[in-house]
Amino acid sequence: MYTFNFRRASSLEDAQQIHQSSSDAVYVAGGMTLIPSLKLRLANPDDVVDLSQIDGLGAISSADGAVSVGAMARHCEVAATTDIPALAALANRIGDGQVRNRGTIGGSLANNDPAADYPAAVLGLGATIHTNSRTIAGDDFFVDLFETALGDGEIITRVDFPIPKRAAYAKFANQASKYAVVGVMVAETDSGVRVGVTGAGACAFRLTSFEDALSANMSASALDGIDVDSSDFNSDLHASAAYRGSLVTVMAKQAVEQLTA
Amino acid sequence: MNAETGIGASVLRKEDARFITGKGQYTDDISVFGQTHCVFVRSPHARAKINSINTDAAMAVDGVIRVFTGSELVEDGIGDLPCGWVVTSKDGSPMIAPPHPPIATAVVNYVGEPYAFVVAETLQAARDGAEAVEADFEILEAVVETATASSSAQIHENAPNNQAYDWELGDKEATDAAFANADHVTTLDITNNRLIPNAIEPRAALGSFDAASSTYTLYTTSQNPHVERVVLALFVNVAPEANLRVISPDVGGGFGSKIFVYAEETAVIWASAKVGRPIKWRADRTESFLADAHGRDHVTKAELALSSDGEMLGLRVKTIANMGAYLSTFSSSVPTYLYGTLMAGQYKTPAIYVETQAVFTNTAPVDAYRGAGRPEATYVVERVVETAARELNMDPVELRRKNFIPPDAFPYQTPVALEYDTGNYGASMSMALDLADSDGYAARKATSEANGKLRGRGYSCYIEACGIAPSQLVISLGAGVGLFESAEVRVDVSGSVTVMTGSHSHGQGHETTFAQLVSDRLGIPFESVNVIHGDTGRSDYGLGTYGSRSIAVGGSAIDRALDKIIAKGKKIAAHMFETTDDQVEFAEGQFSYAGSNEPKPFAEIAGAAYIPAVYPLDELEPGLSEKAFYDPQNFTYPAGSYVCEVEIDPSTGVTEIQKFVAVDDFGNVINPMIVEGQVHGGLAQGIGQALLEHGIYDADGNLSTGSYMDYAMPRAADLPDFEVDMTSTPCTHNPLGVKGCGEAGAIGSPAAVMNAITDALGVKDVPMPATPHTVWETIQQGA
């Protein structure tokens, strides 16, 4: 770890002000990605701005057919919610117990790791992301590898998940890291069937060919014969692009089976 | 004897209270006055010439005290890190051991090899200093692949074809003749995947030099502190042996990786005198991945000659063993004497010929890792036997039974040097089949198929040679050390006992097991026995713990010392009884004499020994303290039958182990609970090797699996409930009848798992680890 200034923000305004006045600042929410990077000297910021003491940023509430999850809500807290069981189940399979006790939804989404779980929920459930300056449709949020629609210094404040009619998340976890090799959220929502895929590509994406097929017939067999183009998928030590392509279908089918069970 | 704490009782471990309440005292928990911190500067290149190293910027970092490079050690007379076992090639030439300076001087040969180190007031300053060290490297082509190493760029000047040795064992002509007469030959090309040890506690060292007494004290995470001391004194020239004390306090797991003498503790103890202050180093996990000795990494061709009715006639094995960049402390013995000698397995195969070519690559050194050669041997034998059964359309159980060495054939001389003392392989097999509900397999397989899953079953009947021994045999085969063990039993005035053992516990539970042995034999309370280990300043020269040798060799040494204690006790009692010592009996903690109705409890004799009023001191010395050095007559031969049943989901390639049965014959057992725990741990590591763990270097020699993000360790959820049981044929040549249990699980299990997976998939081989991706690809290739 290199030395840095630890700055504890008292409010969103305070956080953004510290960020703006620093030549090189990063926000820390749960720190599950940032702290290992710091420890390995892979990151060398001047200022680390802690968001954990900002009032109300971790609140979770339900109203008007949606679950609103504060950006600082820990994975374990989301896992304990009941309104969207698929979202709770997803949160309960992130990392391990220690990670779930520290990691936050806002931190995960802002980081946009290609193998993170929450992006599949945002796309699959049609969530809306609120920041300290605007509202971003979930569909517009994930741009590329570790790249989001967030502007410099912009802070996620909460994520609103419309409660679906039914939904399920199936994940094929990396045996070492427990990140998603492929994770698929399938949801039947008021605005139609949505399928969010994480792990397979540079960032999470919706799979419209699956959405169309499942809209017509919400059954695993509806996905038979639909070709998943894996040519741009990630390929690494743990899984080839072709394997990920196959897993997208297998996980989607598992999710459909759970959802229709 | 006390049924709750004596031999055979599952006593809870004495040491666990401190371990699980955070009161263990590990090397990094120890701090001494004036302590400094050390960080090693490690090569980012797999193979490079060091043109120059500039330490000016590092010295300028605030808090940095000294920056050392390898040449400073050389100038001070510090020697190379030696390999302690000289293996001889087929042509009679000794193995080639390339220069291995603790801190690289002219070249670096693997990513992570240290070429400088920084001593500073704080760890942070040492890290900053290490980052400021500048080196000019000329990058050279890296050699990474085991199979092609001998035809790749030459790494060491003195090692043509990157070959350390080309070794053989067995009768080549007889084996060739067996193949010529065979009805069937089964051929199998297999690899044994590279593993990276992951003890919970990373390696650490704290070296200090006391100028007033010219003595060095090294606290370090060693499985064998006396060996560490003798190597540092005699070969590395750090200090005269008498002036060097090595202490291994609590050590959090070793699995072999802490047997060896490494660069880091050498540097720390040497530099402590140069700096004039104690120096501490503790590996971070990245350093552990890069610079601990790795395990396995073999490429093997195995051929088994059989008659048409399944009689095994001959076995031919040709292995390329990756030694990494240098020969680590005991590396040379692993793919030879701990490997080729086990190729008979549990079978009466009459002709066996084994060749091992050991090659250098630009990877971390490879040395003993839980099982050390014996898992590799078992993997070869048990995979090829199972494959042969399938090719001959024979039941693999029947093929094995047909070829087992029968119980009445012991002692049995194998064609590969070892003489097995005892065993009953069929008994273990029968018990394992019962536990595995062998009869219900067909129904389970049908259920799996109905669910779209693939079910398979595999067996593994391993044998191992433990308690490595006898000294004169291993020395004649090239070992640079004896392999006896020492023990000292000090009876206190009150009758309590302190035991000094040369064995070292780093998780095995010796403080409990050895106390049970002493308590049982002396008839004193278990709580009255204190076991001390891991300190060259307190115990006699000992050889440490590895190769499942602690109870068989270390325990036998304690037993011998106890014989002497009892003998002397009898002499003292004889004076009290006014008889001769041959008239005194000792049993149940009481010295008795037929002519007296007042037996003397052990504690009373202890008191009399130290308050010498009742015996003539010109005939008998006062005190009651005895030593023994025990040198075994033979190895011990634990053996067992393992059965594994898997179910594979062809859509994902995920293998689920649905049943794992392990029946082991460890001879007599002191503490069944501890033994069962050792089996569980070994199985976890073996299943980890089969399904999860893989140390992978990329083509440039960078370690791709250098963290837990990419290197998959087995977790509880990856493992089934183990069904574990034991048979027993007591060892015939040690006083306790014990064999050792520390490695069995890791030795026997990979072949059982892989036999089950290949059975399920209907293929000859799947490379380990059988990850979901690998299994899925295997299925795709067959589709």
Coordinates of C-alpha atoms in Angstrom, one line a residue, chain A residues 1-3 39-41 96 172 174-179 236-240 242-244 246-247 250-251 254, chain B residues 124 127-128 131 286 649 651-654 691-692 696 704-705 708-712 715 718 771-773 776-777:
Chain A
M1 CA 0.0 0.0 0.0
Y2 CA 1.2 3.5 -0.7
T3 CA 0.3 6.3 1.6
K39 CA -2.6 -3.4 -0.8
L40 CA -1.0 -4.8 -3.9
R41 CA 0.1 -1.2 -4.9
D96 CA -18.1 -15.1 0.6
F172 CA -22.0 -20.5 -12.7
N174 CA -15.6 -19.4 -10.8
Q175 CA -14.2 -22.2 -8.6
A176 CA -11.4 -20.0 -7.3
S177 CA -12.8 -16.5 -7.0
K178 CA -16.6 -17.3 -6.9
Y179 CA -17.2 -14.5 -9.4
D236 CA -9.4 -16.8 -20.1
L237 CA -7.7 -19.5 -18.0
H238 CA -11.0 -20.6 -16.6
A239 CA -13.4 -20.6 -19.5
S240 CA -13.2 -20.3 -23.3
A242 CA -17.3 -21.1 -26.5
Y243 CA -17.8 -22.5 -23.0
R244 CA -19.2 -19.2 -21.8
S246 CA -22.8 -22.6 -23.9
L247 CA -23.1 -21.6 -20.2
V250 CA -27.5 -23.5 -19.6
M251 CA -27.8 -20.8 -17.0
Q254 CA -31.8 -23.0 -15.1
Chain B
Q124 CA 6.3 0.4 4.5
R127 CA 8.5 -1.8 0.4
D128 CA 9.2 1.7 -0.9
E131 CA 10.4 -0.6 -5.4
T286 CA 1.7 -13.4 -3.6
D649 CA -23.6 -32.7 -15.5
S651 CA -24.3 -29.4 -19.8
T652 CA -21.8 -27.6 -17.5
G653 CA -19.1 -30.1 -17.1
V654 CA -19.5 -29.9 -13.3
L691 CA -10.7 -31.2 -9.5
L692 CA -9.5 -27.7 -8.7
I696 CA -0.1 -22.5 -14.6
S704 CA -1.0 -17.1 -14.3
T705 CA -2.4 -18.6 -11.1
Y708 CA -6.8 -17.1 -4.9
M709 CA -8.7 -15.3 -7.7
D710 CA -7.3 -17.9 -10.1
Y711 CA -5.8 -20.8 -8.0
A712 CA -8.7 -22.8 -6.7
R715 CA -13.4 -25.5 0.1
D718 CA -16.4 -28.8 -2.9
T771 CA -12.4 -28.5 -14.0
P772 CA -15.9 -28.0 -15.4
H773 CA -14.3 -26.4 -18.5
W776 CA -17.1 -29.9 -20.9
E777 CA -14.5 -29.7 -23.6

